[in-house]
């Protein structure tokens, strides 16, 4: 498999990488950069566990090729906290009990962050719509919605 040189900025750090043409962005983040916060749930665009921000937009990183991300700015769950302070959305998930097994949580946090970035005071319906692509087998979603509402109140 031929390799391609790409440059990406991940969580504010510029990375130069040689990636196979068929490598997904998810594989690149986990296997090349050891950013294992982004999860591989289905590898088929169904579960949202692999959600990252690509130039500010939430995407399923299992459906994006690494070469397609050349030149892009990427934010993963590891990039949400700043100066050892949790992002407000992370703190709200903790406070409201929006985490059980935690497998869906990185993707949920990224989708919620993207929502609050474009819409700081969403309605419950807008929150549920923004999180439609993120599946959770544990929580029943109610506490996740409460967490996003709490984060929205604090921004
Ligand atoms: S791992 Fe990408 S959507 Fe499930
Ligand atoms: S907390 Fe377990 S899948 Fe959501």
Tab-separated table of N, CA and C and ligand atoms in Angstrom:
chain	number	residue	atom	x	y	z
A	1	UNK	N	0.849	-1.200	0.000
A	1	UNK	CA	0.000	0.000	0.000
A	1	UNK	C	0.885	1.251	0.000
A	2	UNK	N	0.634	2.143	-0.955
A	2	UNK	CA	1.449	3.355	-1.010
A	2	UNK	C	1.140	4.255	0.178
A	3	UNK	N	2.141	5.048	0.549
A	3	UNK	CA	1.955	5.951	1.687
A	3	UNK	C	1.892	7.388	1.200
A	4	UNK	N	1.200	8.199	1.956
A	4	UNK	CA	1.037	9.609	1.612
A	4	UNK	C	1.482	10.460	2.795
A	5	UNK	N	2.200	11.529	2.486
A	5	UNK	CA	2.624	12.448	3.553
A	5	UNK	C	1.519	13.465	3.795
A	6	UNK	N	1.129	13.606	5.048
A	6	UNK	CA	0.109	14.598	5.378
A	6	UNK	C	0.569	15.408	6.592
A	7	UNK	N	-0.016	16.596	6.713
A	7	UNK	CA	0.213	17.441	7.892
A	7	UNK	C	-1.155	17.743	8.493
A	8	UNK	N	-1.306	17.431	9.762
A	8	UNK	CA	-2.560	17.733	10.456
A	8	UNK	C	-2.231	18.426	11.775
A	9	UNK	N	-3.165	19.224	12.243
A	9	UNK	CA	-3.013	19.816	13.568
A	9	UNK	C	-4.013	19.131	14.480
A	10	UNK	N	-3.497	18.438	15.478
A	10	UNK	CA	-4.355	17.662	16.371
A	10	UNK	C	-4.233	18.233	17.785
A	11	UNK	N	-5.343	18.705	18.298
A	11	UNK	CA	-5.361	19.317	19.634
A	11	UNK	C	-4.279	20.394	19.756
A	12	UNK	N	-4.126	21.167	18.666
A	12	UNK	CA	-3.198	22.296	18.669
A	12	UNK	C	-1.763	21.959	18.337
A	13	UNK	N	-1.468	20.662	18.111
A	13	UNK	CA	-0.091	20.253	17.820
A	13	UNK	C	0.005	19.825	16.352
A	14	UNK	N	0.986	20.391	15.648
A	14	UNK	CA	1.154	20.034	14.232
A	14	UNK	C	1.870	18.686	14.123
A	15	UNK	N	1.315	17.798	13.285
A	15	UNK	CA	1.879	16.454	13.134
A	15	UNK	C	2.167	16.198	11.659
A	16	UNK	N	3.360	15.662	11.365
A	16	UNK	CA	3.733	15.239	10.013
A	16	UNK	C	3.686	13.708	10.000
A	17	UNK	N	2.880	13.147	9.104
A	17	UNK	CA	2.682	11.697	9.133
A	17	UNK	C	2.738	11.119	7.718
A	18	UNK	N	3.218	9.877	7.619
A	18	UNK	CA	3.117	9.107	6.379
A	18	UNK	C	2.066	8.038	6.610
A	19	UNK	N	0.960	8.135	5.881
A	19	UNK	CA	-0.149	7.218	6.160
A	19	UNK	C	-0.519	6.423	4.906
A	20	UNK	N	-0.906	5.150	5.086
A	20	UNK	CA	-1.397	4.369	3.950
A	20	UNK	C	-2.683	4.991	3.407
A	21	UNK	N	-2.910	4.789	2.104
A	21	UNK	CA	-4.077	5.408	1.459
A	21	UNK	C	-5.388	4.952	2.077
A	22	UNK	N	-5.403	3.732	2.644
A	22	UNK	CA	-6.669	3.206	3.177
A	22	UNK	C	-6.802	3.387	4.691
A	23	UNK	N	-5.889	4.112	5.306
A	23	UNK	CA	-5.975	4.308	6.765
A	23	UNK	C	-7.062	5.336	7.085
A	24	UNK	N	-7.918	5.013	8.053
A	24	UNK	CA	-8.945	5.985	8.445
A	24	UNK	C	-8.351	6.987	9.434
A	25	UNK	N	-9.070	8.094	9.555
A	25	UNK	CA	-8.665	9.097	10.550
A	25	UNK	C	-8.688	8.480	11.949
A	26	UNK	N	-9.667	7.622	12.209
A	26	UNK	CA	-9.746	6.948	13.514
A	26	UNK	C	-8.493	6.111	13.769
A	27	UNK	N	-8.083	5.330	12.780
A	27	UNK	CA	-6.868	4.507	12.937
A	27	UNK	C	-5.644	5.399	13.136
A	28	UNK	N	-5.606	6.486	12.389
A	28	UNK	CA	-4.449	7.383	12.518
A	28	UNK	C	-4.357	7.942	13.936
A	29	UNK	N	-5.497	8.382	14.459
A	29	UNK	CA	-5.479	8.981	15.801
A	29	UNK	C	-5.075	7.948	16.849
A	30	UNK	N	-5.661	6.758	16.754
A	30	UNK	CA	-5.414	5.751	17.783
A	30	UNK	C	-4.060	5.070	17.612
A	31	UNK	N	-3.734	4.674	16.363
A	31	UNK	CA	-2.557	3.826	16.161
A	31	UNK	C	-1.279	4.620	15.899
A	32	UNK	N	-1.388	5.767	15.246
A	32	UNK	CA	-0.190	6.558	14.936
A	32	UNK	C	0.108	7.588	16.018
A	33	UNK	N	-0.958	8.161	16.617
A	33	UNK	CA	-0.750	9.245	17.584
A	33	UNK	C	-1.077	8.831	19.017
A	34	UNK	N	-1.494	7.577	19.209
A	34	UNK	CA	-1.798	7.043	20.546
A	34	UNK	C	-2.869	7.861	21.270
A	35	UNK	N	-3.779	8.455	20.496
A	35	UNK	CA	-4.889	9.188	21.103
A	35	UNK	C	-6.080	8.228	21.176
A	36	UNK	N	-6.060	7.404	22.212
A	36	UNK	CA	-7.025	6.305	22.286
A	36	UNK	C	-8.329	6.703	22.985
A	37	UNK	N	-8.458	7.990	23.318
A	37	UNK	CA	-9.739	8.459	23.848
A	37	UNK	C	-10.844	8.296	22.824
A	38	UNK	N	-10.535	8.482	21.562
A	38	UNK	CA	-11.512	8.311	20.485
A	38	UNK	C	-11.720	6.815	20.276
A	39	UNK	N	-12.972	6.376	20.397
A	39	UNK	CA	-13.243	4.933	20.438
A	39	UNK	C	-13.686	4.365	19.094
A	40	UNK	N	-13.390	3.083	18.918
A	40	UNK	CA	-13.856	2.340	17.747
A	40	UNK	C	-14.994	1.436	18.191
A	41	UNK	N	-16.225	1.867	17.910
A	41	UNK	CA	-17.366	1.064	18.311
A	41	UNK	C	-17.844	0.146	17.204
A	42	UNK	N	-18.023	0.694	16.011
A	42	UNK	CA	-18.613	-0.092	14.922
A	42	UNK	C	-17.782	-0.028	13.647
A	43	UNK	N	-16.949	1.000	13.534
A	43	UNK	CA	-16.139	1.226	12.313
A	43	UNK	C	-17.003	1.344	11.072
A	44	UNK	N	-18.255	1.737	11.243
A	44	UNK	CA	-19.166	1.773	10.095
A	44	UNK	C	-20.104	2.979	10.111
A	45	UNK	N	-19.793	3.981	10.918
A	45	UNK	CA	-20.618	5.185	10.891
A	45	UNK	C	-21.945	5.069	11.616
A	46	UNK	N	-22.080	4.068	12.498
A	46	UNK	CA	-23.379	3.847	13.138
A	46	UNK	C	-23.453	4.338	14.580
A	47	UNK	N	-22.328	4.353	15.306
A	47	UNK	CA	-22.431	4.520	16.765
A	47	UNK	C	-21.967	5.866	17.295
A	48	UNK	N	-21.130	6.571	16.576
A	48	UNK	CA	-20.665	7.881	17.017
A	48	UNK	C	-19.551	7.867	18.051
A	49	UNK	N	-19.097	6.677	18.444
A	49	UNK	CA	-18.043	6.612	19.468
A	49	UNK	C	-16.728	7.232	18.989
A	50	UNK	N	-16.587	7.335	17.674
A	50	UNK	CA	-15.333	7.824	17.077
A	50	UNK	C	-15.395	9.313	16.710
A	51	UNK	N	-16.411	10.024	17.217
A	51	UNK	CA	-16.620	11.416	16.784
A	51	UNK	C	-15.463	12.323	17.202
A	52	UNK	N	-14.978	13.108	16.249
A	52	UNK	CA	-13.975	14.150	16.524
A	52	UNK	C	-14.413	15.407	15.785
A	53	UNK	N	-13.803	16.521	16.124
A	53	UNK	CA	-14.043	17.755	15.377
A	53	UNK	C	-13.019	17.841	14.252
A	54	UNK	N	-13.515	18.021	13.025
A	54	UNK	CA	-12.657	18.205	11.854
A	54	UNK	C	-12.964	19.601	11.326
A	55	UNK	N	-12.010	20.490	11.469
A	55	UNK	CA	-12.240	21.904	11.137
A	55	UNK	C	-13.530	22.418	11.787
A	56	UNK	N	-13.723	22.025	13.051
A	56	UNK	CA	-14.849	22.533	13.842
A	56	UNK	C	-16.147	21.772	13.690
A	57	UNK	N	-16.203	20.819	12.769
A	57	UNK	CA	-17.447	20.072	12.550
A	57	UNK	C	-17.301	18.650	13.103
A	58	UNK	N	-18.334	18.161	13.785
A	58	UNK	CA	-18.238	16.781	14.268
A	58	UNK	C	-18.348	15.780	13.112
A	59	UNK	N	-17.436	14.816	13.075
A	59	UNK	CA	-17.458	13.782	12.032
A	59	UNK	C	-17.195	12.423	12.674
A	60	UNK	N	-17.670	11.387	12.013
A	60	UNK	CA	-17.310	10.027	12.410
A	60	UNK	C	-15.925	9.736	11.815
A	61	UNK	N	-14.937	9.667	12.669
A	61	UNK	CA	-13.568	9.534	12.140
A	61	UNK	C	-13.326	8.175	11.503
A	62	UNK	N	-14.218	7.213	11.742
A	62	UNK	CA	-14.076	5.911	11.067
A	62	UNK	C	-14.477	5.995	9.608
A	63	UNK	N	-15.158	7.084	9.221
A	63	UNK	CA	-15.615	7.227	7.835
A	63	UNK	C	-14.766	8.217	7.042
A	64	UNK	N	-13.741	8.777	7.671
A	64	UNK	CA	-12.881	9.758	7.011
A	64	UNK	C	-11.506	9.121	6.820
A	65	UNK	N	-10.960	9.225	5.624
A	65	UNK	CA	-9.602	8.724	5.417
A	65	UNK	C	-8.599	9.732	5.989
A	66	UNK	N	-7.525	9.219	6.513
A	66	UNK	CA	-6.491	10.108	7.057
A	66	UNK	C	-6.022	11.099	5.986
A	67	UNK	N	-5.878	10.635	4.747
A	67	UNK	CA	-5.395	11.534	3.689
A	67	UNK	C	-6.385	12.676	3.427
A	68	UNK	N	-7.667	12.419	3.693
A	68	UNK	CA	-8.675	13.476	3.512
A	68	UNK	C	-8.538	14.563	4.569
A	69	UNK	N	-7.870	14.244	5.659
A	69	UNK	CA	-7.707	15.214	6.743
A	69	UNK	C	-6.442	16.058	6.564
A	70	UNK	N	-5.732	15.847	5.461
A	70	UNK	CA	-4.502	16.620	5.226
A	70	UNK	C	-4.798	18.122	5.318
A	71	UNK	N	-4.048	18.815	6.154
A	71	UNK	CA	-4.208	20.263	6.305
A	71	UNK	C	-5.276	20.668	7.303
A	72	UNK	N	-5.967	19.689	7.891
A	72	UNK	CA	-7.108	20.009	8.758
A	72	UNK	C	-6.689	20.225	10.209
A	73	UNK	N	-7.604	20.862	10.933
A	73	UNK	CA	-7.495	20.994	12.399
A	73	UNK	C	-8.442	19.976	13.004
A	74	UNK	N	-7.897	19.163	13.885
A	74	UNK	CA	-8.693	18.093	14.500
A	74	UNK	C	-8.662	18.285	16.012
A	75	UNK	N	-9.822	18.105	16.622
A	75	UNK	CA	-9.885	18.110	18.091
A	75	UNK	C	-10.481	16.781	18.529
A	76	UNK	N	-9.779	16.102	19.421
A	76	UNK	CA	-10.271	14.858	20.007
A	76	UNK	C	-10.641	15.135	21.458
A	77	UNK	N	-11.176	14.128	22.120
A	77	UNK	CA	-11.573	14.318	23.518
A	77	UNK	C	-10.381	14.749	24.380
A	78	UNK	N	-9.173	14.314	23.994
A	78	UNK	CA	-7.988	14.699	24.781
A	78	UNK	C	-7.724	16.198	24.691
A	79	UNK	N	-8.309	16.853	23.675
A	79	UNK	CA	-8.063	18.282	23.488
A	79	UNK	C	-9.084	19.175	24.151
A	80	UNK	N	-10.059	18.590	24.854
A	80	UNK	CA	-11.106	19.430	25.450
A	80	UNK	C	-10.621	20.134	26.727
A	81	UNK	N	-9.916	19.419	27.565
A	81	UNK	CA	-9.430	20.032	28.806
A	81	UNK	C	-8.296	20.998	28.489
A	82	UNK	N	-8.230	22.085	29.236
A	82	UNK	CA	-7.162	23.085	29.051
A	82	UNK	C	-6.543	23.391	30.398
A	83	UNK	N	-5.209	23.481	30.429
A	83	UNK	CA	-4.492	23.838	31.660
A	83	UNK	C	-4.964	22.986	32.843
A	84	UNK	N	-5.141	21.689	32.574
A	84	UNK	CA	-5.560	20.731	33.600
A	84	UNK	C	-6.942	21.026	34.167
A	85	UNK	N	-7.725	21.835	33.459
A	85	UNK	CA	-9.111	22.113	33.841
A	85	UNK	C	-10.025	21.421	32.852
A	86	UNK	N	-10.985	20.640	33.356
A	86	UNK	CA	-11.944	20.021	32.454
A	86	UNK	C	-12.734	21.094	31.722
A	87	UNK	N	-13.101	20.810	30.475
A	87	UNK	CA	-14.041	21.653	29.753
A	87	UNK	C	-15.374	21.627	30.520
A	88	UNK	N	-16.166	22.687	30.381
A	88	UNK	CA	-17.446	22.726	31.115
A	88	UNK	C	-18.326	21.533	30.762
A	89	UNK	N	-18.245	21.058	29.527
A	89	UNK	CA	-19.094	19.924	29.160
A	89	UNK	C	-18.603	18.652	29.859
A	90	UNK	N	-17.296	18.493	30.011
A	90	UNK	CA	-16.780	17.328	30.742
A	90	UNK	C	-17.208	17.380	32.208
A	91	UNK	N	-17.069	18.559	32.818
A	91	UNK	CA	-17.435	18.693	34.231
A	91	UNK	C	-18.922	18.424	34.439
A	92	UNK	N	-19.731	18.892	33.490
A	92	UNK	CA	-21.177	18.683	33.609
A	92	UNK	C	-21.530	17.195	33.503
A	93	UNK	N	-20.833	16.441	32.646
A	93	UNK	CA	-21.078	14.996	32.565
A	93	UNK	C	-20.755	14.333	33.902
A	94	UNK	N	-19.680	14.794	34.540
A	94	UNK	CA	-19.326	14.249	35.852
A	94	UNK	C	-20.410	14.616	36.865
A	95	UNK	N	-20.776	15.880	36.906
A	95	UNK	CA	-21.714	16.362	37.923
A	95	UNK	C	-23.095	15.731	37.787
A	96	UNK	N	-23.528	15.517	36.539
A	96	UNK	CA	-24.888	15.014	36.313
A	96	UNK	C	-24.947	13.491	36.168
A	97	UNK	N	-23.816	12.821	36.310
A	97	UNK	CA	-23.822	11.365	36.182
A	97	UNK	C	-24.129	10.905	34.761
A	98	UNK	N	-23.592	11.613	33.783
A	98	UNK	CA	-23.851	11.268	32.381
A	98	UNK	C	-22.936	10.182	31.843
A	99	UNK	N	-22.176	9.545	32.727
A	99	UNK	CA	-21.218	8.513	32.302
A	99	UNK	C	-21.491	7.234	33.075
A	100	UNK	N	-21.591	6.107	32.351
A	100	UNK	CA	-21.615	4.821	33.062
A	100	UNK	C	-20.396	4.016	32.611
A	101	UNK	N	-20.498	3.199	31.569
A	101	UNK	CA	-19.293	2.462	31.156
A	101	UNK	C	-18.268	3.391	30.524
A	102	UNK	N	-18.742	4.497	29.944
A	102	UNK	CA	-17.833	5.500	29.395
A	102	UNK	C	-17.451	5.324	27.941
A	103	UNK	N	-17.891	4.225	27.321
A	103	UNK	CA	-17.424	3.984	25.944
A	103	UNK	C	-17.943	5.031	24.971
A	104	UNK	N	-19.173	5.476	25.177
A	104	UNK	CA	-19.750	6.471	24.261
A	104	UNK	C	-19.315	7.890	24.604
A	105	UNK	N	-18.747	8.060	25.807
A	105	UNK	CA	-18.565	9.403	26.362
A	105	UNK	C	-17.679	10.324	25.512
A	106	UNK	N	-16.538	9.870	25.007
A	106	UNK	CA	-15.732	10.798	24.189
A	106	UNK	C	-16.502	11.352	22.994
A	107	UNK	N	-17.229	10.489	22.314
A	107	UNK	CA	-18.012	10.950	21.160
A	107	UNK	C	-19.137	11.873	21.575
A	108	UNK	N	-19.795	11.540	22.694
A	108	UNK	CA	-20.870	12.404	23.219
A	108	UNK	C	-20.316	13.797	23.545
A	109	UNK	N	-19.176	13.806	24.212
A	109	UNK	CA	-18.578	15.091	24.617
A	109	UNK	C	-18.246	15.940	23.397
A	110	UNK	N	-17.700	15.313	22.375
A	110	UNK	CA	-17.326	16.077	21.170
A	110	UNK	C	-18.568	16.603	20.462
A	111	UNK	N	-19.609	15.761	20.342
A	111	UNK	CA	-20.840	16.228	19.689
A	111	UNK	C	-21.484	17.351	20.501
A	112	UNK	N	-21.459	17.209	21.825
A	112	UNK	CA	-22.043	18.245	22.678
A	112	UNK	C	-21.232	19.541	22.593
A	113	UNK	N	-19.907	19.394	22.559
A	113	UNK	CA	-19.044	20.591	22.432
A	113	UNK	C	-19.353	21.319	21.120
A	114	UNK	N	-19.506	20.552	20.033
A	114	UNK	CA	-19.809	21.153	18.722
A	114	UNK	C	-21.140	21.875	18.773
A	115	UNK	N	-22.126	21.274	19.442
A	115	UNK	CA	-23.436	21.924	19.566
A	115	UNK	C	-23.303	23.247	20.313
A	116	UNK	N	-22.635	23.220	21.471
A	116	UNK	CA	-22.533	24.445	22.280
A	116	UNK	C	-21.701	25.511	21.576
A	117	UNK	N	-20.747	25.086	20.745
A	117	UNK	CA	-19.945	26.067	19.991
A	117	UNK	C	-20.811	26.834	19.002
A	118	UNK	N	-21.765	26.142	18.373
A	118	UNK	CA	-22.568	26.830	17.363
A	118	UNK	C	-23.883	27.350	17.932
A	119	UNK	N	-24.264	26.835	19.127
A	119	UNK	CA	-25.570	27.166	19.689
A	119	UNK	C	-25.464	27.073	21.213
A	120	UNK	N	-25.019	28.134	21.872
A	120	UNK	CA	-24.704	28.045	23.303
A	120	UNK	C	-25.900	27.747	24.208
A	121	UNK	N	-27.120	28.015	23.741
A	121	UNK	CA	-28.276	27.783	24.608
A	121	UNK	C	-29.333	26.947	23.886
A	122	UNK	N	-29.032	25.682	23.659
A	122	UNK	CA	-29.950	24.827	22.894
A	122	UNK	C	-31.146	24.382	23.737
A	123	UNK	N	-32.247	24.107	23.049
A	123	UNK	CA	-33.411	23.502	23.706
A	123	UNK	C	-33.128	22.009	23.917
A	124	UNK	N	-33.983	21.351	24.729
A	124	UNK	CA	-33.811	19.902	24.921
A	124	UNK	C	-33.916	19.168	23.585
A	125	UNK	N	-34.845	19.605	22.764
A	125	UNK	CA	-35.015	18.961	21.453
A	125	UNK	C	-33.743	19.113	20.608
A	126	UNK	N	-33.153	20.299	20.647
A	126	UNK	CA	-31.925	20.521	19.871
A	126	UNK	C	-30.772	19.685	20.410
A	127	UNK	N	-30.737	19.511	21.730
A	127	UNK	CA	-29.686	18.667	22.311
A	127	UNK	C	-29.864	17.228	21.845
A	128	UNK	N	-31.084	16.730	21.951
A	128	UNK	CA	-31.331	15.337	21.551
A	128	UNK	C	-31.030	15.144	20.057
A	129	UNK	N	-31.364	16.146	19.256
A	129	UNK	CA	-31.090	16.044	17.821
A	129	UNK	C	-29.585	16.019	17.555
A	130	UNK	N	-28.833	16.873	18.270
A	130	UNK	CA	-27.378	16.941	18.063
A	130	UNK	C	-26.689	15.636	18.459
A	131	UNK	N	-27.308	14.899	19.387
A	131	UNK	CA	-26.693	13.666	19.878
A	131	UNK	C	-27.287	12.406	19.235
A	132	UNK	N	-28.127	12.605	18.221
A	132	UNK	CA	-28.786	11.459	17.576
A	132	UNK	C	-27.797	10.436	17.032
A	133	UNK	N	-26.646	10.901	16.569
A	133	UNK	CA	-25.668	9.988	15.971
A	133	UNK	C	-24.765	9.317	16.982
A	134	UNK	N	-24.992	9.603	18.272
A	134	UNK	CA	-24.149	9.012	19.323
A	134	UNK	C	-24.996	8.033	20.140
A	135	UNK	N	-24.674	6.761	20.038
A	135	UNK	CA	-25.454	5.741	20.738
A	135	UNK	C	-24.859	5.453	22.109
A	136	UNK	N	-25.753	5.289	23.085
A	136	UNK	CA	-25.325	4.926	24.440
A	136	UNK	C	-26.162	3.743	24.880
A	137	UNK	N	-25.496	2.690	25.312
A	137	UNK	CA	-26.216	1.483	25.738
A	137	UNK	C	-26.510	1.508	27.226
A	138	UNK	N	-26.005	2.481	27.966
A	138	UNK	CA	-26.092	2.409	29.426
A	138	UNK	C	-27.045	3.412	30.064
A	139	UNK	N	-26.984	4.666	29.657
A	139	UNK	CA	-27.540	5.730	30.499
A	139	UNK	C	-29.010	6.028	30.265
A	140	UNK	N	-29.556	5.625	29.133
A	140	UNK	CA	-30.916	6.043	28.807
A	140	UNK	C	-30.991	7.490	28.344
A	141	UNK	N	-29.859	8.145	28.229
A	141	UNK	CA	-29.709	9.489	27.639
A	141	UNK	C	-30.156	10.644	28.546
A	142	UNK	N	-31.043	10.396	29.513
A	142	UNK	CA	-31.599	11.520	30.284
A	142	UNK	C	-30.498	12.323	30.971
A	143	UNK	N	-29.596	11.632	31.631
A	143	UNK	CA	-28.547	12.358	32.374
A	143	UNK	C	-27.557	13.030	31.427
A	144	UNK	N	-27.407	12.475	30.243
A	144	UNK	CA	-26.544	13.127	29.248
A	144	UNK	C	-27.179	14.451	28.822
A	145	UNK	N	-28.489	14.440	28.599
A	145	UNK	CA	-29.185	15.679	28.243
A	145	UNK	C	-29.074	16.680	29.392
A	146	UNK	N	-29.269	16.202	30.630
A	146	UNK	CA	-29.114	17.114	31.776
A	146	UNK	C	-27.715	17.732	31.780
A	147	UNK	N	-26.710	16.912	31.461
A	147	UNK	CA	-25.330	17.413	31.487
A	147	UNK	C	-25.135	18.524	30.448
A	148	UNK	N	-25.687	18.334	29.265
A	148	UNK	CA	-25.522	19.371	28.235
A	148	UNK	C	-26.282	20.629	28.662
A	149	UNK	N	-27.454	20.444	29.270
A	149	UNK	CA	-28.208	21.611	29.748
A	149	UNK	C	-27.418	22.346	30.830
A	150	UNK	N	-26.800	21.588	31.720
A	150	UNK	CA	-26.004	22.221	32.785
A	150	UNK	C	-24.828	22.988	32.188
A	151	UNK	N	-24.144	22.371	31.228
A	151	UNK	CA	-23.007	23.048	30.585
A	151	UNK	C	-23.479	24.326	29.896
A	152	UNK	N	-24.645	24.256	29.256
A	152	UNK	CA	-25.169	25.435	28.545
A	152	UNK	C	-25.472	26.567	29.536
A	153	UNK	N	-25.934	26.196	30.737
A	153	UNK	CA	-26.229	27.238	31.737
A	153	UNK	C	-24.960	27.917	32.233
A	154	UNK	N	-23.836	27.206	32.140
A	154	UNK	CA	-22.608	27.749	32.726
A	154	UNK	C	-21.738	28.491	31.716
A	155	UNK	N	-22.203	28.597	30.447
A	155	UNK	CA	-21.387	29.361	29.473
A	155	UNK	C	-22.034	30.713	29.188
B	1	LIG	S1	-16.803	3.719	15.265
B	1	LIG	FE1	-17.288	5.324	13.923
B	1	LIG	S2	-19.432	5.516	13.993
B	1	LIG	FE2	-19.011	3.748	15.211
B	2	LIG	S1	-22.080	5.122	29.162
B	2	LIG	FE1	-21.915	3.080	28.369
B	2	LIG	S2	-22.379	3.301	26.263
B	2	LIG	FE2	-22.818	5.239	27.099
